[in-house]
Short mmCIF file of C-alpha atoms in Angstrom, two decimals:
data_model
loop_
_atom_site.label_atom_id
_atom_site.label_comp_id
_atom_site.label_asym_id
_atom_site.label_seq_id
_atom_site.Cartn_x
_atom_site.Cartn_y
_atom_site.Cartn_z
CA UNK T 519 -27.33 82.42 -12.52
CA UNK T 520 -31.33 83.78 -13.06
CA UNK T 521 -32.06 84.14 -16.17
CA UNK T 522 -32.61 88.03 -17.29
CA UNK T 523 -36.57 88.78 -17.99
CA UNK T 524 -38.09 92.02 -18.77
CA UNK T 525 -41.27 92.25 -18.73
CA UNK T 526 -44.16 94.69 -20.45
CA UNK T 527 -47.51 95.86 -18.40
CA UNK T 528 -50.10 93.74 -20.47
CA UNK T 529 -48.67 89.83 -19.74
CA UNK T 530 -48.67 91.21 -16.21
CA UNK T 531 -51.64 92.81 -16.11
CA UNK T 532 -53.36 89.93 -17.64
CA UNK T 533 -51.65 87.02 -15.48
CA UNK T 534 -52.80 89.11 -12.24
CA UNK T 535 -56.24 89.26 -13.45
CA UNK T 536 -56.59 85.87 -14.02
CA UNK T 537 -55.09 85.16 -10.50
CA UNK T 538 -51.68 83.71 -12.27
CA UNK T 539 -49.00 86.65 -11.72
CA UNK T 540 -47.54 83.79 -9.38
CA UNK T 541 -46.66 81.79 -12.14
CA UNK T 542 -44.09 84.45 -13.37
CA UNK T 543 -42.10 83.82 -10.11
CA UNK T 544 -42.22 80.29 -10.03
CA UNK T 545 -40.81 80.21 -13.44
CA UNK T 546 -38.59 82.58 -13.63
CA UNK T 547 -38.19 84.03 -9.97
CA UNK T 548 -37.33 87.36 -11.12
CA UNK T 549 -38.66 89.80 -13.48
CA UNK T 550 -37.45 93.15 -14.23
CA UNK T 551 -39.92 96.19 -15.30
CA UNK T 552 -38.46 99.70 -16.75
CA UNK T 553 -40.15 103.08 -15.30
CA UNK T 554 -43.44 103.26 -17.63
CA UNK T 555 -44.43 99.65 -16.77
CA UNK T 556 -44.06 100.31 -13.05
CA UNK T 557 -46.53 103.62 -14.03
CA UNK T 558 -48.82 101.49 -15.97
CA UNK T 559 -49.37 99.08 -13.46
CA UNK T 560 -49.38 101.86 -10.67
CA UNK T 561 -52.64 103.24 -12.61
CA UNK T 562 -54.37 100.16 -12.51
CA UNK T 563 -53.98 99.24 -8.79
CA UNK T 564 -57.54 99.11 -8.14
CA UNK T 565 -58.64 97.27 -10.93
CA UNK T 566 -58.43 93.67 -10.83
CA UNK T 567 -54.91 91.69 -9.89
CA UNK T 568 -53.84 95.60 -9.06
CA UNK T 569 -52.78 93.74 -5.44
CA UNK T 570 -51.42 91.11 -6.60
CA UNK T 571 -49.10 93.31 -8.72
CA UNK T 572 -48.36 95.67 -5.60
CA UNK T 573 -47.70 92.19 -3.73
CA UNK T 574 -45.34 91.25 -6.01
CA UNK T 575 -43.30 94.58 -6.40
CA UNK T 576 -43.18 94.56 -2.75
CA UNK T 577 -42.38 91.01 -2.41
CA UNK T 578 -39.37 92.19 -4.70
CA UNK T 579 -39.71 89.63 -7.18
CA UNK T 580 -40.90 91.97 -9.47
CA UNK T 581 -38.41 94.97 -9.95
CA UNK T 582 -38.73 98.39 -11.36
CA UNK T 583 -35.24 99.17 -13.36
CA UNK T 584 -33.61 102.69 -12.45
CA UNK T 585 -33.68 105.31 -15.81
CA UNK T 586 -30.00 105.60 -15.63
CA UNK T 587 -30.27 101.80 -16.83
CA UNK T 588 -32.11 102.86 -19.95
CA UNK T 589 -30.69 104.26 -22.76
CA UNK T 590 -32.76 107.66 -23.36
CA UNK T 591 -31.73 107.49 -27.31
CA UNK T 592 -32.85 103.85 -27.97
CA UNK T 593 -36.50 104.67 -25.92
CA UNK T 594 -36.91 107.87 -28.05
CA UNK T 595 -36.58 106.49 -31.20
CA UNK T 596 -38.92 103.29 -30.00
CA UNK T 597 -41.73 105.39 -28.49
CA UNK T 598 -42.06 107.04 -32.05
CA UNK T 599 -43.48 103.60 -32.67
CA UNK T 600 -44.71 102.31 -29.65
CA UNK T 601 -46.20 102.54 -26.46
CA UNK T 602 -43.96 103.87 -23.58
CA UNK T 603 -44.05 100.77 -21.64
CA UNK T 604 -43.50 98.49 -24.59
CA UNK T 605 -40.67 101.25 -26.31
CA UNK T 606 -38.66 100.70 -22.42
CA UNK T 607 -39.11 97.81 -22.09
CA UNK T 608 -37.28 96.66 -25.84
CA UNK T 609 -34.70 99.33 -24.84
CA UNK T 610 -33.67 98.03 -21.63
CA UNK T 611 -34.26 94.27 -22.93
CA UNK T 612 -30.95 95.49 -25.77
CA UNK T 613 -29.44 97.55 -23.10
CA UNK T 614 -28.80 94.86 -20.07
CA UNK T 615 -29.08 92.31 -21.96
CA UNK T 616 -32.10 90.36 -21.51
CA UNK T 617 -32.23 86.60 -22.20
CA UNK T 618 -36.44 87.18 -22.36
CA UNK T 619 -38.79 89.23 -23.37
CA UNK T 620 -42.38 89.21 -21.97
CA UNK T 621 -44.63 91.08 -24.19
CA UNK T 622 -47.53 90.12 -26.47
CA UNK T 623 -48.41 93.12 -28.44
CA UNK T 624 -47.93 92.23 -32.11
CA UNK T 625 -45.99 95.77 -32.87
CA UNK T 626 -43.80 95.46 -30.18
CA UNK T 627 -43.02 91.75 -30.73
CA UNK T 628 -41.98 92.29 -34.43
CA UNK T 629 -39.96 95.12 -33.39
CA UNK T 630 -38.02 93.62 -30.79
CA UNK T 631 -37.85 90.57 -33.29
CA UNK T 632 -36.52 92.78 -35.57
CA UNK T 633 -33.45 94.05 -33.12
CA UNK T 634 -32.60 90.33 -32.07
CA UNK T 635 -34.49 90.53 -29.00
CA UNK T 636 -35.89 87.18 -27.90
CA UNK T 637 -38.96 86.86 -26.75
CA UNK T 638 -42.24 85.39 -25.48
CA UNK T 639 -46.15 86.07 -24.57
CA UNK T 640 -48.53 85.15 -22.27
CA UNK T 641 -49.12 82.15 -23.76
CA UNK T 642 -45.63 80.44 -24.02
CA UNK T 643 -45.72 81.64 -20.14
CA UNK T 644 -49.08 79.55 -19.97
CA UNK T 645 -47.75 76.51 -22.06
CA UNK T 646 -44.63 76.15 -19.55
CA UNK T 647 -46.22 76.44 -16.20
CA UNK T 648 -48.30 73.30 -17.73
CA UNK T 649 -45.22 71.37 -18.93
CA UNK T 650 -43.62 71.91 -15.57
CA UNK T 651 -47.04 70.96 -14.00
CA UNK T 652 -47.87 74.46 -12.12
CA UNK T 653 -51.54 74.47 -13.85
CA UNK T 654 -53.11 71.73 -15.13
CA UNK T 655 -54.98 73.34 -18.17
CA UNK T 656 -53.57 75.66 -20.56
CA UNK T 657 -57.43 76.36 -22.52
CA UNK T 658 -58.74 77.23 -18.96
CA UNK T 659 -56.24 80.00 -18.38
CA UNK T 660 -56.38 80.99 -22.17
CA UNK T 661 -60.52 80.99 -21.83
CA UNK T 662 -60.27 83.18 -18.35
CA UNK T 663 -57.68 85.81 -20.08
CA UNK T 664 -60.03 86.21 -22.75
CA UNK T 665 -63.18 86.55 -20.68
CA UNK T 666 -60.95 89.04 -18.98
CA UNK T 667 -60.88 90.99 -22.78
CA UNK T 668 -57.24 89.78 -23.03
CA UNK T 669 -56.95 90.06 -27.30
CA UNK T 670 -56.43 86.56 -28.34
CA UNK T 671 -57.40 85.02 -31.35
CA UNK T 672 -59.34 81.72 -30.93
CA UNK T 673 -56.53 80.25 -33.74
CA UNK T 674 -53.49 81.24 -31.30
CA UNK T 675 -55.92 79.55 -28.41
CA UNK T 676 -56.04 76.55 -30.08
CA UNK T 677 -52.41 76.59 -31.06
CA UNK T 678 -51.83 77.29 -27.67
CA UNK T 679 -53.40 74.19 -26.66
CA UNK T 680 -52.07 71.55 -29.06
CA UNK T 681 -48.79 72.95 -27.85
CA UNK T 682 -49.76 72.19 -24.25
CA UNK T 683 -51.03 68.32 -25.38
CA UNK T 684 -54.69 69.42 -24.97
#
């Protein structure tokens, strides 16, 4: 049986830009989005990796969630806090329930750390497409998402990279 992963706009949104929204599906095959992710990336469909977004939604490996699946409560008492996308996505992560987690805004991580929700970012994605020898560099893809303004510390890059044996 796949493995359940939810996914928030900005791993997404980042992978495509950098070209590596393909790694999501070779890891993972499937990856489920709630409502205001599917919006978020909508809105950005002509910036760069928009296509390769739409590609994937249409491919079907990448799957918008139905409302009904969400529980209206748990999302209104998250989006107090956080973004829409991110307070969905934690409530439908609970709700199914999810074995993953894709999201790497710090907020969102501690709160879905905070309601047992496990989870990962961009750069764990990065770390275990190199382990199972998708890309060869982990710092590359790190340095490109960066250039791309993708927030990330040049402490979590390095960690990043010793984690990757580079």
């Amino acid at each position: 049986m796949l493995p359940v992963i939810i996914a928030d706009a900005s791993p997404l949104i980042g992978l495509a830009k950098i070209g590596r929204l393909a790694l999501l599906k070779n890891l993972y095959q499937h990856i489920l989005i709630p409502p205001a992710v599917y919006a978020e990336l909508q809105a950005g469909s002509l910036r760069p990796g928009g296509a390769e977004l739409q590609q994937a939604l249409m491919e079907g490996w990448l799957e918008t969630v139905d409302y009904a699946a969400i529980p209206a409560a748990e999302v209104s008492e998250l989006k107090e806090r956080l973004d829409p996308g991110e307070a969905e996505a934690i409530a439908l992560a609970l709700h199914l329930p999810a074995d993953l987690l894709l999201i790497d805004e710090q907020r969102g991580r501690v709160i879905a750390q905070q309601k047992g929700v496990r989870i990962i970012g961009t750069g764990i994605v990065l770390v275990t497409a190199k382990r199972r020898g998708h890309i060869g560099n982990v710092r590359a893809e790190l340095d490109a998402l960066f250039r791309c303004g993708y927030r990330l510390s040049a402490a979590l890059r390095e960690q990043l990279a010793a984690m990757a044996g580079e």
